[in-house]
mmCIF file of C-alpha atoms in Angstrom:
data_model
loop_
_atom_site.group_PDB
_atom_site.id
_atom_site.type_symbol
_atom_site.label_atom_id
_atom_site.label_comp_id
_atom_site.label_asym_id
_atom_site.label_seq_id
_atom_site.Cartn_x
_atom_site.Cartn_y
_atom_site.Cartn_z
ATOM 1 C CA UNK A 28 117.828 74.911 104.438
ATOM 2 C CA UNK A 29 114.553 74.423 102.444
ATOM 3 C CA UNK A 30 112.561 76.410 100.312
ATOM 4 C CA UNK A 31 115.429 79.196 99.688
ATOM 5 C CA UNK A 32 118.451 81.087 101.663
ATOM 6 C CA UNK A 33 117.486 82.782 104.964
ATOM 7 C CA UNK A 34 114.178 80.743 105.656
ATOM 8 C CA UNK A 35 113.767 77.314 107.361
ATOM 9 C CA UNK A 36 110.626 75.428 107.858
ATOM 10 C CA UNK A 37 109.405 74.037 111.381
ATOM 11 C CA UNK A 38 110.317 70.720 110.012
ATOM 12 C CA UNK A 39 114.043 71.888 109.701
ATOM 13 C CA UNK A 40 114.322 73.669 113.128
ATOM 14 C CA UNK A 41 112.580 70.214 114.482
ATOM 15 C CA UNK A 42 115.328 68.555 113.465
ATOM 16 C CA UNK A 43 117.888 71.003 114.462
ATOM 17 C CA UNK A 44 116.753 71.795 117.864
ATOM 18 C CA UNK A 45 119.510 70.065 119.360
ATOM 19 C CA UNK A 46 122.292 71.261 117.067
ATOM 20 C CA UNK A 47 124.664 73.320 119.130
ATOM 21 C CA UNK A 48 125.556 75.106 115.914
ATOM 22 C CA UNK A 49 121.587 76.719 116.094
ATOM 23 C CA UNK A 50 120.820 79.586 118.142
ATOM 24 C CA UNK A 51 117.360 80.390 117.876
ATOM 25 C CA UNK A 52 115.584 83.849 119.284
ATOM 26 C CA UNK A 53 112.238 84.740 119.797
ATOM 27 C CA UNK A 54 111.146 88.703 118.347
ATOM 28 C CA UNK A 55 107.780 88.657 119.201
ATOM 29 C CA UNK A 56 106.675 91.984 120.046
ATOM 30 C CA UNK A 57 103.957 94.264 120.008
ATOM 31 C CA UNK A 58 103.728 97.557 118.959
ATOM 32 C CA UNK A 59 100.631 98.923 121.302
ATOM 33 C CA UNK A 60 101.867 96.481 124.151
ATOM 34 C CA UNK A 61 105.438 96.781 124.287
ATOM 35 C CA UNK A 62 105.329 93.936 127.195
ATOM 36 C CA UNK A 63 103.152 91.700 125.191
ATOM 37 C CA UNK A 64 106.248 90.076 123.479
ATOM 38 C CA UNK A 65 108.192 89.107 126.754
ATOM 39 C CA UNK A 66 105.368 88.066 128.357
ATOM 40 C CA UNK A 67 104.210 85.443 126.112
ATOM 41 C CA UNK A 68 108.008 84.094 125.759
ATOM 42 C CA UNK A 69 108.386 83.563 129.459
ATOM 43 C CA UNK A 70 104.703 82.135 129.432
ATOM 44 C CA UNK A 71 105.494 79.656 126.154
ATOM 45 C CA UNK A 72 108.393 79.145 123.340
ATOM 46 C CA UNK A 73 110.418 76.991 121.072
ATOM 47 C CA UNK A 74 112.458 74.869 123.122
ATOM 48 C CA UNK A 75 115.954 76.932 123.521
ATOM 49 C CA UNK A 76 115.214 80.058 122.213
ATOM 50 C CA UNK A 77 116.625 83.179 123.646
ATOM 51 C CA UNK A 78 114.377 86.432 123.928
ATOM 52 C CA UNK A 79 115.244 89.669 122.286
ATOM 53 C CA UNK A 80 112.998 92.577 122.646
ATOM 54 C CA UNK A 81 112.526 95.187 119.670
ATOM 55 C CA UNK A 82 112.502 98.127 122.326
ATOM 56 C CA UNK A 83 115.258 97.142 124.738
ATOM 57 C CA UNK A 84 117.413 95.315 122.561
ATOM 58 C CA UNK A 85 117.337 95.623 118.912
ATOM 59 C CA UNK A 86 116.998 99.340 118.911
ATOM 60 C CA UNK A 87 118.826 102.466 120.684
ATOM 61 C CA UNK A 88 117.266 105.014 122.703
ATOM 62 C CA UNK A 89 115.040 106.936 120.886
ATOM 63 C CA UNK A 90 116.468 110.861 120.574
ATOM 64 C CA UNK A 91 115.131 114.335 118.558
ATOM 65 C CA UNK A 92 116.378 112.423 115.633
ATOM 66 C CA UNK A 93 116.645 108.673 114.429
ATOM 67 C CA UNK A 94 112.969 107.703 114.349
ATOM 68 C CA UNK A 95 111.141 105.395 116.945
ATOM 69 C CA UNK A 96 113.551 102.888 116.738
ATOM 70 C CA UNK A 97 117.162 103.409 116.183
ATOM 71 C CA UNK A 98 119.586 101.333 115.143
ATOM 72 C CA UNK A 99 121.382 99.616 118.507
ATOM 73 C CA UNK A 100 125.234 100.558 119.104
ATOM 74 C CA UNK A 101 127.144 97.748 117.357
ATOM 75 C CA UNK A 102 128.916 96.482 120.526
ATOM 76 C CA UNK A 103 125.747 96.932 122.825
ATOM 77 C CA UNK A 104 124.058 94.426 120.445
ATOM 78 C CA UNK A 105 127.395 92.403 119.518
ATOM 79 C CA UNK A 106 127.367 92.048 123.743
ATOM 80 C CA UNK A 107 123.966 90.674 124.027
ATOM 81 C CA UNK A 108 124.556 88.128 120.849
ATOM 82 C CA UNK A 109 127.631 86.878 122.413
ATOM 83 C CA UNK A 110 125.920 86.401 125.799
ATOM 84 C CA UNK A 111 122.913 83.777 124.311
ATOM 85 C CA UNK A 112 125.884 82.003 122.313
ATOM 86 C CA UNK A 113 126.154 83.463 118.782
ATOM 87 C CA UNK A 114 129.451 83.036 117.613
ATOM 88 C CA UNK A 115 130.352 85.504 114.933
ATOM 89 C CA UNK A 116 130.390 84.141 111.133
ATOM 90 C CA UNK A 117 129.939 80.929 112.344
ATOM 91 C CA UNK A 118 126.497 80.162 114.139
ATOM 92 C CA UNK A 119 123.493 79.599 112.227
ATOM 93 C CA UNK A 120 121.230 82.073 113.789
ATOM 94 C CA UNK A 121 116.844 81.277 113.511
ATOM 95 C CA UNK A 122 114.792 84.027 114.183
ATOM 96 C CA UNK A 123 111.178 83.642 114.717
ATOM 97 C CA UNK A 124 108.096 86.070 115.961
ATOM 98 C CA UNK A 125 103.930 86.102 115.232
ATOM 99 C CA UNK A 126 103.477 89.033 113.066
ATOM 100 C CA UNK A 127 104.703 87.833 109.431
ATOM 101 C CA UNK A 128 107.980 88.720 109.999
ATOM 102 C CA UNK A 129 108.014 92.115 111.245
ATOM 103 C CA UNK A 130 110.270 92.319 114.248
ATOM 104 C CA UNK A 131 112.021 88.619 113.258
ATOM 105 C CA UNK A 132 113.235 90.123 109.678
ATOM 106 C CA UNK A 133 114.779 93.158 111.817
ATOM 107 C CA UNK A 134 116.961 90.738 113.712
ATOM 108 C CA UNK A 135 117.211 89.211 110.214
ATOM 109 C CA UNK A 136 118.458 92.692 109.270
ATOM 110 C CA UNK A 137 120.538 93.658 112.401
ATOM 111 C CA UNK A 138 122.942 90.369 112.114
ATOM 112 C CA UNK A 139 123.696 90.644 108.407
ATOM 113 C CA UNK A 140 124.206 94.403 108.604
ATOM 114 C CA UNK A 141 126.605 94.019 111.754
ATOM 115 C CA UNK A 142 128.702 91.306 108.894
ATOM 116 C CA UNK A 143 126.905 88.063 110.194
ATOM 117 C CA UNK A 144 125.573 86.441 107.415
ATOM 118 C CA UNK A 145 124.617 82.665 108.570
ATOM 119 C CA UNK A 146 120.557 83.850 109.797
ATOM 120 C CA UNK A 147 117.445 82.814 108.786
ATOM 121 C CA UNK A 148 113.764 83.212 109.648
ATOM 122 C CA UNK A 149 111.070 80.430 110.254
ATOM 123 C CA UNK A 150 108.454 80.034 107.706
ATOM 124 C CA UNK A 151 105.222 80.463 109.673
ATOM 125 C CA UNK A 152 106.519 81.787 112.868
ATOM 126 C CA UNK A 153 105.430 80.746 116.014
ATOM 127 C CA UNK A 154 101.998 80.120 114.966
ATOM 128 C CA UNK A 155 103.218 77.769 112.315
ATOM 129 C CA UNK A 156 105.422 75.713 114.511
ATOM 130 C CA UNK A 157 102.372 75.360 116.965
ATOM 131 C CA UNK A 158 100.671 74.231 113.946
ATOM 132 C CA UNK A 159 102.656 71.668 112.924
ATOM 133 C CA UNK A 160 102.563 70.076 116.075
ATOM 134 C CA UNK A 161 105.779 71.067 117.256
ATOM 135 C CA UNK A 162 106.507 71.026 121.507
ATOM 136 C CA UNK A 163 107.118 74.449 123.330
ATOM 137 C CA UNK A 164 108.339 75.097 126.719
ATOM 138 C CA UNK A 165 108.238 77.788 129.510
ATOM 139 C CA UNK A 166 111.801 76.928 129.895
ATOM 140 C CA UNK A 167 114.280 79.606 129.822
ATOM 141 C CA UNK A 168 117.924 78.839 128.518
ATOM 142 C CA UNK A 169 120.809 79.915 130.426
ATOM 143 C CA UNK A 170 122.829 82.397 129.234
ATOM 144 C CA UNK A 171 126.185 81.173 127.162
ATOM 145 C CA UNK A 172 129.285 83.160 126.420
ATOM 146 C CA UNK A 173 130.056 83.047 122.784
ATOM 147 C CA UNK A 174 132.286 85.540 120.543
ATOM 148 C CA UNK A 175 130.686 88.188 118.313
ATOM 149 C CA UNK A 176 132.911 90.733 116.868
ATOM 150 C CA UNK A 177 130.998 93.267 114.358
ATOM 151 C CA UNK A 178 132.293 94.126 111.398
ATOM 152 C CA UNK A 179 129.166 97.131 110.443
ATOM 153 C CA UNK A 180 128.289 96.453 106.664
ATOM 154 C CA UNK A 181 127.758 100.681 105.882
ATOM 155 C CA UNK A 182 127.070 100.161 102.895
ATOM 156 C CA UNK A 183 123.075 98.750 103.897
ATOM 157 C CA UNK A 184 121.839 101.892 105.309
ATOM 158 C CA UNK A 185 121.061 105.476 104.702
ATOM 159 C CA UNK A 186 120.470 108.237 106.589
ATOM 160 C CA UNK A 187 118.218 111.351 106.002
ATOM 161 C CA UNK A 188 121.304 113.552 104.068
ATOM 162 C CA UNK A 189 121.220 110.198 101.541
ATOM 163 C CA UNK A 190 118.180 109.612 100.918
ATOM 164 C CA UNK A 191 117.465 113.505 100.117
ATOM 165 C CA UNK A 192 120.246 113.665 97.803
ATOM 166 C CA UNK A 193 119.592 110.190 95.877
ATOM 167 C CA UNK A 194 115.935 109.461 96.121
ATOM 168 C CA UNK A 195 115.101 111.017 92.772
ATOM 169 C CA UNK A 196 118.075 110.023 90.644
ATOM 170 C CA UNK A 197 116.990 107.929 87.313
ATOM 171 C CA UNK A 198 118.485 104.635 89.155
ATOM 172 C CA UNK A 199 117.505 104.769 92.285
ATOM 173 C CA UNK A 200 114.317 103.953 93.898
ATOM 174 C CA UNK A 201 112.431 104.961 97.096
ATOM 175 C CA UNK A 202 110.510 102.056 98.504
ATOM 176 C CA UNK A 203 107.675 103.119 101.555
ATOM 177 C CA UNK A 204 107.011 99.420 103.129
ATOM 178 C CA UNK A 205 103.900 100.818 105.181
ATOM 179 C CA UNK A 206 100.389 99.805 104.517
ATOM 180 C CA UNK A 207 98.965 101.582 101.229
ATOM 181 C CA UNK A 208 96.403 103.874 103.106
ATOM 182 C CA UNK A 209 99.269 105.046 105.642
ATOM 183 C CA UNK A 210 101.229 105.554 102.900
ATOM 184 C CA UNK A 211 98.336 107.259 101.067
ATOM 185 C CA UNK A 212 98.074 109.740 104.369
ATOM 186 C CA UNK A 213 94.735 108.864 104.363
ATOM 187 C CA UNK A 214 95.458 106.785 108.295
ATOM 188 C CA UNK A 215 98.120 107.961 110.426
ATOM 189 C CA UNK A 216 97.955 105.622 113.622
ATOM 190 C CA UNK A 217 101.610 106.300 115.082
ATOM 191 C CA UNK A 218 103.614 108.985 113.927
ATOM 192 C CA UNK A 219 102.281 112.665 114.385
ATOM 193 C CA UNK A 220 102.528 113.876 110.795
ATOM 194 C CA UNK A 221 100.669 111.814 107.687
ATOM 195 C CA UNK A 222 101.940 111.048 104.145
ATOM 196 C CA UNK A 223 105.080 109.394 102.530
ATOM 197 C CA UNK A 224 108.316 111.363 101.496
ATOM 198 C CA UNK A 225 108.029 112.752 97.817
ATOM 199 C CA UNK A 226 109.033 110.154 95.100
ATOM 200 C CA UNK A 227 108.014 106.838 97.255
ATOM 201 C CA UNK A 228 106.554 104.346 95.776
ATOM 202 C CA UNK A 229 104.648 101.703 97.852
ATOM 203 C CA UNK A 230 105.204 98.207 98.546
ATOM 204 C CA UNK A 231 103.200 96.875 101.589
ATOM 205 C CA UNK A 232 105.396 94.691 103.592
ATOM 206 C CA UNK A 233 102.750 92.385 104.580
ATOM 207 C CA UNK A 234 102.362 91.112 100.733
ATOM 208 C CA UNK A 235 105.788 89.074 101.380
ATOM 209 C CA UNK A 236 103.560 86.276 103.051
ATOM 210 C CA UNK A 237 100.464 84.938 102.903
ATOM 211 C CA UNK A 238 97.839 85.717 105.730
ATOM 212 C CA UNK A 239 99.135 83.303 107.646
ATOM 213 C CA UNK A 240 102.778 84.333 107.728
ATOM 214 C CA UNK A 241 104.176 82.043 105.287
ATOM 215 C CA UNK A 242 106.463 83.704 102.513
ATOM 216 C CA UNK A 243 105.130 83.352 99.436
ATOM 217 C CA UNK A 244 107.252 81.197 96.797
ATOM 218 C CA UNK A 245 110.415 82.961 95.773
ATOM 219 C CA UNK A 246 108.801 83.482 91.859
ATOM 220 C CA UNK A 247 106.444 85.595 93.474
ATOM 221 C CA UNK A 248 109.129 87.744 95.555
ATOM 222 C CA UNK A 249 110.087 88.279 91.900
ATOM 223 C CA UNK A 250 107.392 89.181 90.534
ATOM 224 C CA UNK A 251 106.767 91.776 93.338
ATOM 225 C CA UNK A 252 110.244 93.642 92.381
ATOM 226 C CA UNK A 253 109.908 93.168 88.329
ATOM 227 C CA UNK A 254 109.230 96.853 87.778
ATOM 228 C CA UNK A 255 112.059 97.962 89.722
ATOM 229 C CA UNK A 256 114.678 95.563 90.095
ATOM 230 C CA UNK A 257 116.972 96.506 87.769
ATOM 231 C CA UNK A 258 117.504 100.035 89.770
ATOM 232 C CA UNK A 259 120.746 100.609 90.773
ATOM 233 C CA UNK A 260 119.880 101.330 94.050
ATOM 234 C CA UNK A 261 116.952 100.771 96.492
ATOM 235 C CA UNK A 262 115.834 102.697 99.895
ATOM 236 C CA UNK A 263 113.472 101.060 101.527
ATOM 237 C CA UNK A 264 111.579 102.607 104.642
ATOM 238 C CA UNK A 265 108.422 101.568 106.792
ATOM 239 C CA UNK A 266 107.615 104.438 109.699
ATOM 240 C CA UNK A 267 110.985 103.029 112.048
ATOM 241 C CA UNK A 268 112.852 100.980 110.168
ATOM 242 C CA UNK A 269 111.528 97.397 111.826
ATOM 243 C CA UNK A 270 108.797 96.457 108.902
ATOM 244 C CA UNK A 271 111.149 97.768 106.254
ATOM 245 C CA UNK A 272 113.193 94.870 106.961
ATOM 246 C CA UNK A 273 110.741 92.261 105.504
ATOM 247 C CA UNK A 274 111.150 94.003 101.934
ATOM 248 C CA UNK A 275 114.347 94.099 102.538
ATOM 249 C CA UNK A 276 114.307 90.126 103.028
ATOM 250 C CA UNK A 277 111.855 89.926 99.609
ATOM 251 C CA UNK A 278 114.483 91.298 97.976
ATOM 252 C CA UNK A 279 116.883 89.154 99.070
ATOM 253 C CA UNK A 280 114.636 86.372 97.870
ATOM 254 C CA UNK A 281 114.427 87.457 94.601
ATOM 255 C CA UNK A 282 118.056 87.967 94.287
ATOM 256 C CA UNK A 283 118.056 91.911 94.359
ATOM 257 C CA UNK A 284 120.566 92.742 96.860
ATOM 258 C CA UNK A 285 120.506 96.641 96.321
ATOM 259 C CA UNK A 286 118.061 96.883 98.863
ATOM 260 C CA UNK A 287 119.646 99.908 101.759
ATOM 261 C CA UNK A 288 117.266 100.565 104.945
ATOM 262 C CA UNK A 289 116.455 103.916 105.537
ATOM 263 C CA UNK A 290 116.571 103.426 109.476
ATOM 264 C CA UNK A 291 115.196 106.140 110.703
ATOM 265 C CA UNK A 292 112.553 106.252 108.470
ATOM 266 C CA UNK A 293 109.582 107.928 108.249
ATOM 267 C CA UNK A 294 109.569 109.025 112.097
ATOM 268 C CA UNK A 295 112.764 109.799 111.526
ATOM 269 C CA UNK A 296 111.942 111.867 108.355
ATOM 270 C CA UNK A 297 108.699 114.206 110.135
ATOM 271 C CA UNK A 298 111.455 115.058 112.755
ATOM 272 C CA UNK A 299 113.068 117.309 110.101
ATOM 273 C CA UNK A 300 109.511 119.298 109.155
#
């Protein structure tokens, strides 16, 4: 892959589209048009990708508790990976949506947390394939009947009783991935209750990438950690544990992999007050 682990340029999915080896599956979603996403899959997409939706597929039903999107049951999402032809530990998996990474790093997320480790995302999403001159299709794959077995990596996420009792140890740091004036409780667009849970510091996720949804180069992803990456341990949340998952990617990229998500998050978190 170029660039670094877990990303791949247009250029290398180009060349890969045939490769029965690559699975690739379009995440774009919306959050104020839930149907947005679907509809401009079925309407145009990289040739052979697979559609998974943030609402219906990569998340559970939301409950009292959890936040607005939970984590999916294991074999509920293990069922749907097998059935567009992810083989477990063994297919390389290319995720891709129009947001800088927002929904695509949650699949990202989802596959390595569930013990899959071969994913990546595509530099640029959508947009950036268009760019490049790359074809799309209204083409929808048939379904294929692969083997995923998940083996749940615990040891990435933490729930409310963690975070509570670890968020202000010396070594351990509380990362809010929301936009600074959300975080600030100054703008509260989606959850009912404003402000950040006590001890959070704030790293926007959109400063992974560049307006354009590019990451920016892996000294940079760094940089952006240098105050805090030697912590022993680090939470990260957004407001439902989607966006949180593009920090958690950063991190990856600058070789800090003590990043945990905090899935419920901050919807999650207001439930309790």
């Amino acid at each position: 892959m170029p660039n670094f682990q877990f990303v791949v340029s247009p250029t290398w999915l180009f060349e890969h589209l045939e490769d029965p080896q690559v699975i690739i599956v379009d995440c774009r979603f919306s959050l104020a048009d839930p149907q947005l996403g679907k509809q401009q899959y079925q309407t145009s997409h990289i040739k052979g990708s697979y559609y998974l939706d943030l609402n219906q597929d990569l998340s559970n039903t939301v409950g009292k508790h959890g936040g607005r999107h939970p984590l999916p049951n294991p074999n509920d999402i293990a069922n749907k990976f097998a059935a567009i032809g992810i083989n477990y530990q063994k297919t390389l998996v290319v995720a891709y949506d129009d947001s800088r990474f927002a929904f695509a790093a949650r699949l990202w997320w989802l596959l390595r947390y569930l013990g899959h480790e071969q994913v990546a995302v595509l530099d640029g999403g959508f947009s950036g394939w268009q760019k490049a001159g790359y074809p799309v299709t209204d083409v929808i794959p048939e379904p294929q009947m692969a083997k995923f077995v998940p083996e749940v990596q615990t040891e990435k996420v933490v729930d409310i009783t963690a975070v509570k009792s670890r968020k202000d140890r010396p070594d351990v740091v509380l990362v809010d991935s929301r936009e600074s004036d959300r975080y600030r409780g100054e703008r509260e667009p989606i959850d009912k209750i404003a402000g950040h849970i006590p001890g959070a510091v704030n790293y926007p996720w959109q400063e992974v990438t560049d307006s354009s949804g590019y990451l920016l180069p892996q000294a940079e992803q760094r940089r952006r950690w240098e105050n805090i990456g030697t912590a022993e341990e680090i939470l990260v949340y957004c407001g439902s544990g989607v966006t949180a998952c593009v920090n958690l990617l950063s991190l990856e990229l600058a070789n800090i992999n003590k990043g945990k998500l905090y899935a419920g998050s901050w919807s999650d978190w207001i439930s309790y007050l």
